[in-house]
XYZ file of C-alpha atoms in Angstrom:
104
model
C -13.318 20.598 22.890
C -12.973 23.973 21.228
C -9.451 25.321 21.358
C -8.853 29.012 22.073
C -8.524 31.307 19.035
C -5.153 32.095 17.492
C -4.828 35.878 17.872
C -1.169 36.734 17.394
C -2.050 40.437 17.169
C -3.238 40.281 20.812
C 0.056 38.883 22.114
C 3.305 40.617 22.917
C 6.627 39.886 24.566
C 6.600 42.175 27.596
C 10.210 41.480 28.558
C 13.011 39.113 27.622
C 16.594 38.385 28.544
C 19.384 36.061 27.468
C 22.315 35.688 29.852
C 25.382 33.496 29.879
C 25.626 31.266 32.947
C 28.979 31.638 34.755
C 31.221 31.970 31.648
C 30.051 28.513 30.496
C 28.490 27.339 27.229
C 25.081 27.592 28.934
C 22.701 30.502 28.349
C 19.420 31.190 30.118
C 16.515 32.647 28.159
C 13.657 34.260 30.101
C 10.620 36.054 28.696
C 7.143 37.189 29.662
C 4.306 36.867 27.134
C 1.201 39.022 27.608
C -2.302 38.593 26.192
C -3.897 42.013 25.554
C -7.187 40.495 24.333
C -10.380 40.509 26.443
C -10.667 36.754 25.742
C -8.403 33.757 26.148
C -6.076 32.957 23.229
C -4.074 29.958 22.120
C -0.479 29.869 23.346
C 1.946 30.621 20.494
C 5.315 29.089 19.710
C 8.439 31.166 20.425
C 11.229 31.572 17.877
C 14.645 32.513 19.271
C 17.251 33.794 16.800
C 20.820 34.253 18.034
C 23.212 36.548 16.164
C 26.955 37.223 16.145
C 28.743 40.588 16.337
C 28.038 41.211 12.612
C 24.317 40.555 13.015
C 24.560 37.224 11.203
C 22.303 34.405 12.409
C 24.225 31.880 14.491
C 21.302 29.731 15.581
C 17.528 29.713 15.233
C 15.304 27.567 17.435
C 11.555 27.242 17.989
C 10.179 26.449 21.444
C 6.755 25.323 22.598
C 5.377 26.569 25.923
C 6.103 23.126 27.401
C 9.778 23.403 26.395
C 9.832 26.772 28.174
C 8.511 25.334 31.433
C 4.762 25.944 30.998
C 2.605 23.042 29.762
C -0.355 25.331 28.988
C -2.170 25.682 25.686
C -3.794 29.047 26.327
C -3.279 32.456 27.886
C -6.188 33.872 29.892
C -7.810 37.189 28.965
C -5.441 39.988 29.975
C -3.034 37.412 31.394
C 0.707 36.940 31.196
C 3.044 33.979 31.393
C 6.697 33.799 32.425
C 8.756 31.356 30.333
C 12.373 30.235 30.537
C 14.840 27.739 29.094
C 18.516 26.895 29.374
C 20.463 26.391 26.144
C 23.889 24.912 25.537
C 25.734 26.885 22.860
C 29.201 25.348 22.641
C 31.222 26.735 19.771
C 28.883 29.679 19.142
C 29.758 33.290 19.944
C 26.510 35.098 20.648
C 26.257 38.893 20.598
C 22.489 39.428 20.253
C 19.111 37.787 19.946
C 15.511 38.298 18.896
C 12.358 36.618 20.136
C 9.269 36.283 17.925
C 5.842 34.815 18.670
C 3.998 32.856 15.974
C 1.535 30.053 15.370
C 2.951 27.042 13.548
């Protein structure tokens, strides 16, 4: 079996959001990844970096597509995929975040 090519330059995060769930220690991450290539590409990993009010990194975590609710290993040509996860962040004060796509 030939796996799809790794073309990180063809992928982009179309939208993302991180919201606290009911004033609890739980946060919900949601994002949509788009493939701009005319061919299928391998699904990347997603790195989430959480920051405090001073912009300092509080937590960094890498997710696979399966951990974000999609057990797929590729994105179709011109396709998009909605991903989400719930995180428990007790003891961390989160003010911002970034999401990056990469191939491990």
